[in-house]
């Protein structure tokens, strides 16, 4: 399919298999760069999947050789800039909007980085809770190579995930790193050969599907929130976050304790309790 034929609704594809939603950037002929159309469609897809009972984990990956080649230099930058400030702000809001939605998504999320990942792609990469890359993937803050700073949150992502020297080198040099280096630097959790990537991500997703979903959402939010807090504020926040989670799922917590202390049917240090035994 050529780009001229690709409709807005075809810029993102997804399937749901055994509790896992496999969501794909779907503009392979444009290396999955993010156009305003793709950004709007991604928000629709996230909206559709977030509270679906069929979905326990969301995986974000790319069709073809790219995960995402970042923002679309033609449709996101040149064409919106030609329409003036209002169009620029609207496009930014559409892009940043779905990344924010993903950062605080109800379900656990995994970035499965199968290939190129550039610039603006760091927004959704960071928005996913976990990230797994192919050894063959290439990551780059290429902005400096075409004359801008890494905006759209990319500089913030680099400084959140990398140490200062690596963030600075990465942003200033415009050199790419492969999946292995990305894992060594902390940009992703792990890197495996491309032909093992889906298998590894499925394995991780299946572990997450076993966990108590209320506890998972509370945990992933807590990790992002406490990073910006003092120790004392974090301590207080965590007490309140747990108490709020209890009001939705105290039975799960009690069942977890019961199966360990009374039934002796599992050990929390070695795996999750059987959540099928409570409503
Ligand atoms: N914006 C707009 N178009 C893009 C794009 C982007 N970010 N990335 C790729 N494309 C388009 C190319 O213009 C080309 O379009 P065409 O077929 O109409 O000529 C098509 O996608 C294929 O790209 P091509 O460069 O031929 O693919 P490649 O596999 O040889 O190289 C990349 C892949 C990712 C290395 C290269 O496309 C690239 O450098 N893209 C820009 C990456 C970037 O700097 N992104 C940061 C944006 S913030």
mmCIF file of C-alpha atoms and ligand atoms in Angstrom:
data_model
loop_
_atom_site.group_PDB
_atom_site.id
_atom_site.type_symbol
_atom_site.label_atom_id
_atom_site.label_comp_id
_atom_site.label_asym_id
_atom_site.label_seq_id
_atom_site.Cartn_x
_atom_site.Cartn_y
_atom_site.Cartn_z
ATOM 1 C CA UNK A 1 0.000 0.000 0.000
ATOM 2 C CA UNK A 2 1.374 3.425 -0.859
ATOM 3 C CA UNK A 3 1.141 6.306 1.550
ATOM 4 C CA UNK A 4 -1.329 8.112 -0.697
ATOM 5 C CA UNK A 5 -3.746 5.195 -0.272
ATOM 6 C CA UNK A 6 -3.285 4.744 3.486
ATOM 7 C CA UNK A 7 -6.279 6.081 5.341
ATOM 8 C CA UNK A 8 -6.100 7.536 8.842
ATOM 9 C CA UNK A 9 -7.689 4.389 10.337
ATOM 10 C CA UNK A 10 -4.995 2.223 8.708
ATOM 11 C CA UNK A 11 -2.044 4.041 10.296
ATOM 12 C CA UNK A 12 -2.349 1.848 13.397
ATOM 13 C CA UNK A 13 -3.152 -1.870 13.442
ATOM 14 C CA UNK A 14 -3.905 -4.193 16.324
ATOM 15 C CA UNK A 15 -4.870 -7.728 17.272
ATOM 16 C CA UNK A 16 -5.841 -9.139 20.656
ATOM 17 C CA UNK A 17 -4.547 -12.611 21.501
ATOM 18 C CA UNK A 18 -4.937 -14.305 24.883
ATOM 19 C CA UNK A 19 -5.204 -11.092 26.869
ATOM 20 C CA UNK A 20 -2.409 -9.289 25.010
ATOM 21 C CA UNK A 21 -3.183 -6.372 22.668
ATOM 22 C CA UNK A 22 -0.481 -6.175 19.990
ATOM 23 C CA UNK A 23 -0.660 -2.594 18.741
ATOM 24 C CA UNK A 24 1.440 -1.632 15.720
ATOM 25 C CA UNK A 25 2.591 1.632 14.245
ATOM 26 C CA UNK A 26 1.426 0.830 10.726
ATOM 27 C CA UNK A 27 3.157 3.077 8.193
ATOM 28 C CA UNK A 28 6.031 0.755 7.278
ATOM 29 C CA UNK A 29 6.598 2.524 3.946
ATOM 30 C CA UNK A 30 7.369 5.680 5.979
ATOM 31 C CA UNK A 31 9.254 3.779 8.672
ATOM 32 C CA UNK A 32 6.293 4.330 11.002
ATOM 33 C CA UNK A 33 7.053 7.998 11.519
ATOM 34 C CA UNK A 34 4.308 9.774 13.433
ATOM 35 C CA UNK A 35 2.042 11.970 11.335
ATOM 36 C CA UNK A 36 -0.961 13.872 12.721
ATOM 37 C CA UNK A 37 -3.168 11.120 11.237
ATOM 38 C CA UNK A 38 -1.256 8.382 13.029
ATOM 39 C CA UNK A 39 -1.316 10.326 16.295
ATOM 40 C CA UNK A 40 -5.085 10.752 16.108
ATOM 41 C CA UNK A 41 -5.618 7.098 15.236
ATOM 42 C CA UNK A 42 -3.336 5.899 18.028
ATOM 43 C CA UNK A 43 -5.396 7.828 20.573
ATOM 44 C CA UNK A 44 -8.559 6.169 19.231
ATOM 45 C CA UNK A 45 -6.984 2.717 19.510
ATOM 46 C CA UNK A 46 -5.699 3.344 23.040
ATOM 47 C CA UNK A 47 -9.144 4.562 23.980
ATOM 48 C CA UNK A 48 -10.795 1.457 22.540
ATOM 49 C CA UNK A 49 -8.459 -0.975 24.314
ATOM 50 C CA UNK A 50 -7.866 0.650 27.698
ATOM 51 C CA UNK A 51 -10.923 -0.627 29.534
ATOM 52 C CA UNK A 52 -11.631 -3.707 27.416
ATOM 53 C CA UNK A 53 -11.987 -6.879 29.487
ATOM 54 C CA UNK A 54 -10.201 -8.758 26.711
ATOM 55 C CA UNK A 55 -6.995 -6.786 27.266
ATOM 56 C CA UNK A 56 -4.661 -7.357 30.211
ATOM 57 C CA UNK A 57 -1.397 -6.089 28.698
ATOM 58 C CA UNK A 58 -0.708 -3.759 25.778
ATOM 59 C CA UNK A 59 2.369 -4.207 23.584
ATOM 60 C CA UNK A 60 3.405 -1.375 21.249
ATOM 61 C CA UNK A 61 5.457 -2.418 18.240
ATOM 62 C CA UNK A 62 6.046 -1.478 14.602
ATOM 63 C CA UNK A 63 5.175 -3.017 11.260
ATOM 64 C CA UNK A 64 8.179 -3.606 8.988
ATOM 65 C CA UNK A 65 11.751 -2.522 9.638
ATOM 66 C CA UNK A 66 10.987 0.315 12.056
ATOM 67 C CA UNK A 67 9.511 0.748 15.501
ATOM 68 C CA UNK A 68 9.088 4.452 14.757
ATOM 69 C CA UNK A 69 11.335 6.862 12.855
ATOM 70 C CA UNK A 70 10.084 9.659 15.125
ATOM 71 C CA UNK A 71 7.971 12.592 14.053
ATOM 72 C CA UNK A 72 6.994 12.902 10.405
ATOM 73 C CA UNK A 73 9.246 15.668 9.109
ATOM 74 C CA UNK A 74 6.870 16.411 6.249
ATOM 75 C CA UNK A 75 3.374 16.035 7.700
ATOM 76 C CA UNK A 76 4.037 16.818 11.383
ATOM 77 C CA UNK A 77 6.633 19.581 10.969
ATOM 78 C CA UNK A 78 6.668 21.145 7.493
ATOM 79 C CA UNK A 79 2.997 20.949 6.588
ATOM 80 C CA UNK A 80 1.622 22.021 9.986
ATOM 81 C CA UNK A 81 4.161 24.836 10.299
ATOM 82 C CA UNK A 82 2.967 26.104 6.918
ATOM 83 C CA UNK A 83 -0.515 26.436 8.437
ATOM 84 C CA UNK A 84 0.639 28.558 11.377
ATOM 85 C CA UNK A 85 0.890 28.375 15.143
ATOM 86 C CA UNK A 86 -2.591 26.978 15.756
ATOM 87 C CA UNK A 87 -1.926 23.964 13.547
ATOM 88 C CA UNK A 88 1.454 23.372 15.191
ATOM 89 C CA UNK A 89 -0.027 23.437 18.686
ATOM 90 C CA UNK A 90 -2.886 21.146 17.609
ATOM 91 C CA UNK A 91 -0.438 18.575 16.205
ATOM 92 C CA UNK A 92 1.699 18.738 19.334
ATOM 93 C CA UNK A 93 -1.357 18.251 21.481
ATOM 94 C CA UNK A 94 -2.429 15.183 19.446
ATOM 95 C CA UNK A 95 1.014 13.601 19.757
ATOM 96 C CA UNK A 96 1.737 14.461 23.381
ATOM 97 C CA UNK A 97 -1.848 13.556 24.255
ATOM 98 C CA UNK A 98 -1.567 9.874 23.355
ATOM 99 C CA UNK A 99 1.884 9.583 24.929
ATOM 100 C CA UNK A 100 0.454 10.983 28.161
ATOM 101 C CA UNK A 101 -2.508 8.607 27.914
ATOM 102 C CA UNK A 102 -0.028 5.754 27.510
ATOM 103 C CA UNK A 103 2.160 6.912 30.430
ATOM 104 C CA UNK A 104 -0.766 6.545 32.813
ATOM 105 C CA UNK A 105 -2.484 3.677 30.996
ATOM 106 C CA UNK A 106 -4.775 1.429 33.004
ATOM 107 C CA UNK A 107 -3.081 -1.726 31.755
ATOM 108 C CA UNK A 108 0.632 -2.590 31.881
ATOM 109 C CA UNK A 109 2.391 -1.602 28.661
ATOM 110 C CA UNK A 110 5.465 -2.951 26.899
ATOM 111 C CA UNK A 111 7.408 -1.316 24.060
ATOM 112 C CA UNK A 112 8.643 -4.042 21.711
ATOM 113 C CA UNK A 113 11.267 -2.188 19.679
ATOM 114 C CA UNK A 114 11.767 -4.185 16.511
ATOM 115 C CA UNK A 115 13.813 -1.657 14.491
ATOM 116 C CA UNK A 116 14.485 2.070 14.029
ATOM 117 C CA UNK A 117 13.568 4.249 17.016
ATOM 118 C CA UNK A 118 14.281 7.952 16.621
ATOM 119 C CA UNK A 119 13.608 11.293 18.280
ATOM 120 C CA UNK A 120 9.888 11.680 18.901
ATOM 121 C CA UNK A 121 9.713 7.885 19.240
ATOM 122 C CA UNK A 122 11.325 8.321 22.652
ATOM 123 C CA UNK A 123 8.006 9.767 23.894
ATOM 124 C CA UNK A 124 6.020 6.531 23.485
ATOM 125 C CA UNK A 125 9.118 4.472 24.365
ATOM 126 C CA UNK A 126 9.285 6.156 27.765
ATOM 127 C CA UNK A 127 5.507 6.068 28.108
ATOM 128 C CA UNK A 128 5.559 2.256 28.060
ATOM 129 C CA UNK A 129 6.202 0.696 31.462
ATOM 130 C CA UNK A 130 8.714 -1.823 30.140
ATOM 131 C CA UNK A 131 10.751 -1.917 26.947
ATOM 132 C CA UNK A 132 12.382 -4.791 25.082
ATOM 133 C CA UNK A 133 14.473 -4.300 21.973
ATOM 134 C CA UNK A 134 15.910 -6.386 19.198
ATOM 135 C CA UNK A 135 19.718 -6.431 19.256
ATOM 136 C CA UNK A 136 19.399 -5.202 15.672
ATOM 137 C CA UNK A 137 17.254 -2.161 16.594
ATOM 138 C CA UNK A 138 18.793 1.293 16.218
ATOM 139 C CA UNK A 139 18.088 4.141 18.632
ATOM 140 C CA UNK A 140 19.004 7.729 17.957
ATOM 141 C CA UNK A 141 18.373 11.320 18.919
ATOM 142 C CA UNK A 142 18.796 12.378 15.321
ATOM 143 C CA UNK A 143 17.393 15.882 15.859
ATOM 144 C CA UNK A 144 20.860 17.420 15.988
ATOM 145 C CA UNK A 145 21.507 15.946 12.528
ATOM 146 C CA UNK A 146 18.728 17.987 10.964
ATOM 147 C CA UNK A 147 19.232 21.078 13.059
ATOM 148 C CA UNK A 148 16.901 21.085 16.042
ATOM 149 C CA UNK A 149 17.123 20.138 19.718
ATOM 150 C CA UNK A 150 15.488 16.887 20.875
ATOM 151 C CA UNK A 151 12.055 18.294 21.687
ATOM 152 C CA UNK A 152 8.697 16.630 22.185
ATOM 153 C CA UNK A 153 9.961 15.337 25.517
ATOM 154 C CA UNK A 154 12.919 13.464 23.987
ATOM 155 C CA UNK A 155 15.545 15.366 26.005
ATOM 156 C CA UNK A 156 13.543 14.726 29.158
ATOM 157 C CA UNK A 157 13.306 11.020 28.334
ATOM 158 C CA UNK A 158 17.054 10.856 27.745
ATOM 159 C CA UNK A 159 17.828 12.505 31.072
ATOM 160 C CA UNK A 160 15.251 10.369 32.908
ATOM 161 C CA UNK A 161 16.613 7.111 31.566
ATOM 162 C CA UNK A 162 20.314 7.726 30.909
ATOM 163 C CA UNK A 163 23.122 9.065 33.015
ATOM 164 C CA UNK A 164 24.189 12.649 32.260
ATOM 165 C CA UNK A 165 27.269 11.769 30.190
ATOM 166 C CA UNK A 166 25.412 9.271 28.008
ATOM 167 C CA UNK A 167 22.392 11.589 27.631
ATOM 168 C CA UNK A 168 24.667 14.439 26.577
ATOM 169 C CA UNK A 169 26.670 12.291 24.142
ATOM 170 C CA UNK A 170 23.495 10.776 22.698
ATOM 171 C CA UNK A 171 21.832 14.187 22.193
ATOM 172 C CA UNK A 172 24.890 16.045 20.887
ATOM 173 C CA UNK A 173 26.489 13.458 18.632
ATOM 174 C CA UNK A 174 23.490 12.171 16.677
ATOM 175 C CA UNK A 175 25.031 8.693 16.577
ATOM 176 C CA UNK A 176 22.824 5.626 16.821
ATOM 177 C CA UNK A 177 23.140 2.855 19.372
ATOM 178 C CA UNK A 178 21.911 -0.707 18.889
ATOM 179 C CA UNK A 179 19.559 -2.664 21.132
ATOM 180 C CA UNK A 180 22.386 -4.120 23.212
ATOM 181 C CA UNK A 181 23.834 -0.708 23.984
ATOM 182 C CA UNK A 182 20.318 0.636 24.664
ATOM 183 C CA UNK A 183 19.896 -2.091 27.307
ATOM 184 C CA UNK A 184 23.348 -1.379 28.767
ATOM 185 C CA UNK A 185 22.439 2.332 29.020
ATOM 186 C CA UNK A 186 18.989 1.659 30.541
ATOM 187 C CA UNK A 187 16.925 2.916 27.614
ATOM 188 C CA UNK A 188 15.262 -0.521 27.487
ATOM 189 C CA UNK A 189 15.064 -3.421 29.937
ATOM 190 C CA UNK A 190 16.608 -6.032 27.700
ATOM 191 C CA UNK A 191 17.743 -6.713 24.192
ATOM 192 C CA UNK A 192 17.464 -10.065 22.440
ATOM 193 C CA UNK A 193 17.950 -11.207 18.833
ATOM 194 C CA UNK A 194 15.042 -10.055 16.634
ATOM 195 C CA UNK A 195 13.777 -13.605 16.060
ATOM 196 C CA UNK A 196 13.469 -14.082 19.853
ATOM 197 C CA UNK A 197 11.860 -10.706 20.584
ATOM 198 C CA UNK A 198 8.170 -11.602 20.323
ATOM 199 C CA UNK A 199 8.711 -14.782 22.347
ATOM 200 C CA UNK A 200 10.442 -12.902 25.156
ATOM 201 C CA UNK A 201 7.807 -10.153 25.229
ATOM 202 C CA UNK A 202 5.018 -12.761 25.279
ATOM 203 C CA UNK A 203 6.734 -14.447 28.225
ATOM 204 C CA UNK A 204 6.888 -11.153 30.159
ATOM 205 C CA UNK A 205 3.295 -10.245 29.253
ATOM 206 C CA UNK A 206 2.097 -13.650 30.463
ATOM 207 C CA UNK A 207 3.754 -13.087 33.846
ATOM 208 C CA UNK A 208 1.998 -9.707 34.119
ATOM 209 C CA UNK A 209 -1.340 -11.307 33.224
ATOM 210 C CA UNK A 210 -0.997 -13.487 36.338
ATOM 211 C CA UNK A 211 -0.742 -10.501 38.687
ATOM 212 C CA UNK A 212 -3.504 -8.665 40.479
ATOM 213 C CA UNK A 213 -4.471 -5.871 38.009
ATOM 214 C CA UNK A 214 -5.390 -3.322 40.714
ATOM 215 C CA UNK A 215 -1.981 -3.813 42.331
ATOM 216 C CA UNK A 216 -0.242 -3.554 38.952
ATOM 217 C CA UNK A 217 -1.836 -0.207 38.107
ATOM 218 C CA UNK A 218 -1.085 1.133 41.596
ATOM 219 C CA UNK A 219 2.518 -0.090 41.292
ATOM 220 C CA UNK A 220 3.260 1.336 37.848
ATOM 221 C CA UNK A 221 1.813 4.732 38.795
ATOM 222 C CA UNK A 222 3.735 4.703 42.078
ATOM 223 C CA UNK A 223 7.054 4.127 40.309
ATOM 224 C CA UNK A 224 6.517 7.127 38.019
ATOM 225 C CA UNK A 225 5.133 9.379 40.771
ATOM 226 C CA UNK A 226 7.711 8.768 43.498
ATOM 227 C CA UNK A 227 10.617 9.504 41.146
ATOM 228 C CA UNK A 228 9.767 13.184 41.490
ATOM 229 C CA UNK A 229 9.133 13.172 45.261
ATOM 230 C CA UNK A 230 11.255 13.586 48.346
ATOM 231 C CA UNK A 231 11.575 10.423 50.449
ATOM 232 C CA UNK A 232 9.044 11.646 53.021
ATOM 233 C CA UNK A 233 6.484 12.676 50.402
ATOM 234 C CA UNK A 234 6.912 9.316 48.679
ATOM 235 C CA UNK A 235 6.404 7.453 51.937
ATOM 236 C CA UNK A 236 3.177 9.328 52.538
ATOM 237 C CA UNK A 237 1.992 8.922 48.924
ATOM 238 C CA UNK A 238 2.577 5.164 49.057
ATOM 239 C CA UNK A 239 0.516 4.747 52.230
ATOM 240 C CA UNK A 240 -2.358 6.594 50.598
ATOM 241 C CA UNK A 241 -2.003 4.832 47.238
ATOM 242 C CA UNK A 242 -2.144 1.424 48.923
ATOM 243 C CA UNK A 243 -5.153 2.410 51.005
ATOM 244 C CA UNK A 244 -6.921 3.651 47.880
ATOM 245 C CA UNK A 245 -6.105 0.375 46.075
ATOM 246 C CA UNK A 246 -7.456 -1.577 49.078
ATOM 247 C CA UNK A 247 -10.805 0.091 48.692
ATOM 248 C CA UNK A 248 -11.056 -1.430 45.194
ATOM 249 C CA UNK A 249 -9.417 -4.755 45.855
ATOM 250 C CA UNK A 250 -9.003 -5.584 49.520
ATOM 251 C CA UNK A 251 -10.235 -9.128 48.807
ATOM 252 C CA UNK A 252 -7.320 -9.753 46.469
ATOM 253 C CA UNK A 253 -4.819 -8.677 49.090
ATOM 254 C CA UNK A 254 -6.482 -10.779 51.784
ATOM 255 C CA UNK A 255 -6.615 -13.760 49.433
ATOM 256 C CA UNK A 256 -2.908 -13.346 48.692
ATOM 257 C CA UNK A 257 -2.122 -13.470 52.416
ATOM 258 C CA UNK A 258 -4.551 -16.373 52.992
ATOM 259 C CA UNK A 259 -3.099 -18.619 50.281
ATOM 260 C CA UNK A 260 0.400 -18.114 51.717
ATOM 261 C CA UNK A 261 -0.252 -18.209 55.484
ATOM 262 C CA UNK A 262 -3.232 -20.621 55.689
ATOM 263 C CA UNK A 263 -3.229 -22.742 52.518
ATOM 264 C CA UNK A 264 0.528 -22.657 52.039
ATOM 265 C CA UNK A 265 -0.257 -23.046 48.327
ATOM 266 C CA UNK A 266 2.350 -20.580 47.035
ATOM 267 C CA UNK A 267 5.216 -18.368 48.186
ATOM 268 C CA UNK A 268 5.048 -14.634 47.311
ATOM 269 C CA UNK A 269 8.823 -14.594 47.007
ATOM 270 C CA UNK A 270 8.566 -17.121 44.182
ATOM 271 C CA UNK A 271 5.457 -16.120 42.220
ATOM 272 C CA UNK A 272 1.914 -14.694 42.291
ATOM 273 C CA UNK A 273 -1.088 -16.061 44.220
ATOM 274 C CA UNK A 274 -3.912 -17.720 42.292
ATOM 275 C CA UNK A 275 -6.227 -14.799 41.601
ATOM 276 C CA UNK A 276 -8.909 -17.048 40.085
ATOM 277 C CA UNK A 277 -9.865 -17.969 43.680
ATOM 278 C CA UNK A 278 -11.422 -14.611 44.472
ATOM 279 C CA UNK A 279 -13.924 -12.455 42.659
HETATM 280 N N1 LIG B 1 9.615 11.849 8.533
HETATM 281 C C1 LIG B 1 9.123 11.836 7.273
HETATM 282 N N2 LIG B 1 9.360 10.847 6.403
HETATM 283 C C2 LIG B 1 10.132 9.843 6.837
HETATM 284 C C3 LIG B 1 10.689 9.793 8.131
HETATM 285 C C4 LIG B 1 10.391 10.871 9.000
HETATM 286 N N3 LIG B 1 10.822 10.893 10.264
HETATM 287 N N4 LIG B 1 11.411 8.662 8.254
HETATM 288 C C5 LIG B 1 11.309 8.021 7.080
HETATM 289 N N5 LIG B 1 10.542 8.725 6.207
HETATM 290 C C6 LIG B 1 10.165 8.387 4.841
HETATM 291 C C7 LIG B 1 11.276 8.709 3.844
HETATM 292 O O1 LIG B 1 11.219 10.064 3.457
HETATM 293 C C8 LIG B 1 10.917 7.758 2.717
HETATM 294 O O2 LIG B 1 9.832 8.287 1.995
HETATM 295 P P1 LIG B 1 9.712 8.098 0.384
HETATM 296 O O3 LIG B 1 9.617 6.605 0.157
HETATM 297 O O4 LIG B 1 8.478 8.827 0.020
HETATM 298 O O5 LIG B 1 10.968 8.663 -0.179
HETATM 299 C C9 LIG B 1 10.389 6.524 3.449
HETATM 300 O O6 LIG B 1 9.994 6.988 4.730
HETATM 301 C C10 LIG B 1 11.426 5.440 3.637
HETATM 302 O O7 LIG B 1 12.559 6.026 4.271
HETATM 303 P P2 LIG B 1 14.056 5.725 3.840
HETATM 304 O O8 LIG B 1 14.893 6.848 4.381
HETATM 305 O O9 LIG B 1 14.135 5.451 2.383
HETATM 306 O O10 LIG B 1 14.288 4.358 4.649
HETATM 307 P P3 LIG B 1 15.634 3.677 5.145
HETATM 308 O O11 LIG B 1 15.210 2.348 5.671
HETATM 309 O O12 LIG B 1 16.685 3.732 4.111
HETATM 310 O O13 LIG B 1 16.140 4.599 6.377
HETATM 311 C C11 LIG B 1 15.785 5.788 8.439
HETATM 312 C C12 LIG B 1 15.418 4.584 7.580
HETATM 313 C C13 LIG B 1 14.849 5.730 9.658
HETATM 314 C C14 LIG B 1 17.265 5.717 8.879
HETATM 315 C C15 LIG B 1 15.567 7.106 7.649
HETATM 316 O O14 LIG B 1 14.295 7.063 7.030
HETATM 317 C C16 LIG B 1 15.636 8.349 8.514
HETATM 318 O O15 LIG B 1 16.721 8.827 8.813
HETATM 319 N N6 LIG B 1 14.461 8.898 8.929
HETATM 320 C C17 LIG B 1 14.423 10.092 9.744
HETATM 321 C C18 LIG B 1 14.685 9.747 11.195
HETATM 322 C C19 LIG B 1 14.637 10.985 12.067
HETATM 323 O O16 LIG B 1 15.523 11.796 12.065
HETATM 324 N N7 LIG B 1 13.605 11.095 12.870
HETATM 325 C C20 LIG B 1 13.553 12.109 13.875
HETATM 326 C C21 LIG B 1 12.341 12.856 13.757
HETATM 327 S S1 LIG B 1 12.121 13.814 15.275
#
